[in-house]
Structure formats: structure tokens, C-alpha cells
Coordinates of C-alpha atoms in Angstrom, one line a residue:
M1499 CA -38.6 -28.8 30.7
I1500 CA -38.4 -30.7 27.5
L1501 CA -34.9 -31.0 26.1
H1502 CA -33.2 -32.6 23.1
P1503 CA -30.8 -35.4 24.4
E1504 CA -27.8 -33.4 23.2
D1505 CA -28.8 -30.5 25.6
Y1506 CA -29.0 -32.6 28.8
E1507 CA -25.4 -32.0 29.8
G1508 CA -25.6 -28.3 29.3
W1509 CA -28.8 -28.0 31.3
L1510 CA -27.5 -30.1 34.2
T1511 CA -23.9 -28.9 34.4
G1512 CA -23.6 -25.7 32.3
S1513 CA -23.5 -22.1 33.3
M1514 CA -26.6 -20.0 34.0
E1515 CA -26.2 -18.6 30.5
D1516 CA -26.1 -22.1 29.0
A1517 CA -29.3 -23.0 30.8
L1518 CA -31.1 -19.8 29.9
A1519 CA -30.2 -20.3 26.2
L1520 CA -32.2 -23.6 26.3
L1521 CA -35.4 -21.9 27.5
K1522 CA -37.2 -21.9 24.2
P1523 CA -40.3 -23.7 22.9
F1524 CA -39.7 -27.3 21.9
T1525 CA -40.6 -28.1 18.3
S1526 CA -44.1 -29.5 18.4
S1527 CA -43.5 -31.7 15.3
M1528 CA -41.0 -33.6 17.4
M1529 CA -43.5 -34.4 20.1
R1530 CA -45.8 -37.4 20.2
V1531 CA -48.5 -38.7 22.6
V1532 CA -47.7 -42.1 24.0
R1533 CA -50.6 -42.6 26.4
Q1534 CA -53.8 -40.7 26.7
G1535 CA -56.4 -41.1 29.4
V1536 CA -60.1 -41.2 28.8
R1537 CA -62.4 -41.1 31.8
G1538 CA -60.1 -43.1 34.0
R1539 CA -59.1 -45.6 31.3
S1540 CA -55.8 -45.2 29.5
V1541 CA -55.5 -46.0 25.8
S1542 CA -52.1 -46.7 24.3
I1543 CA -51.6 -44.7 21.0
V1544 CA -47.9 -45.1 20.4
T1545 CA -46.9 -43.7 17.0
P1546 CA -43.3 -44.3 15.7
M1547 CA -41.4 -41.2 14.9
D1548 CA -39.8 -41.0 11.4

């Protein structure tokens, strides 16, 4: 589950309805790759978010 920080509390302590309301796709433009493996080697490709 990927949540926005402001949704953590509702996910952890809210009602079942609160939790179900959070079951939606996370905006892909807000995601970033921070480490990617290539044949057993990992390459750091950290990109700052604007």
C-alpha cells in the first residue's frame, strides 16, 4: 500500500470505510525510483522531486 503521509493515520486507526476510501491508485507522477538492480548490482539513481 502506498499512501500520502496525510493518510497514514486514517489507514492505521480509521474505520473500515476510511481505509476502503484510500484504496485507489497512487499518482504515478509522484513516484520515483530510488534504487534499481541490474544483474545483481544496484545502481543509485536518486532524482529529487520538485
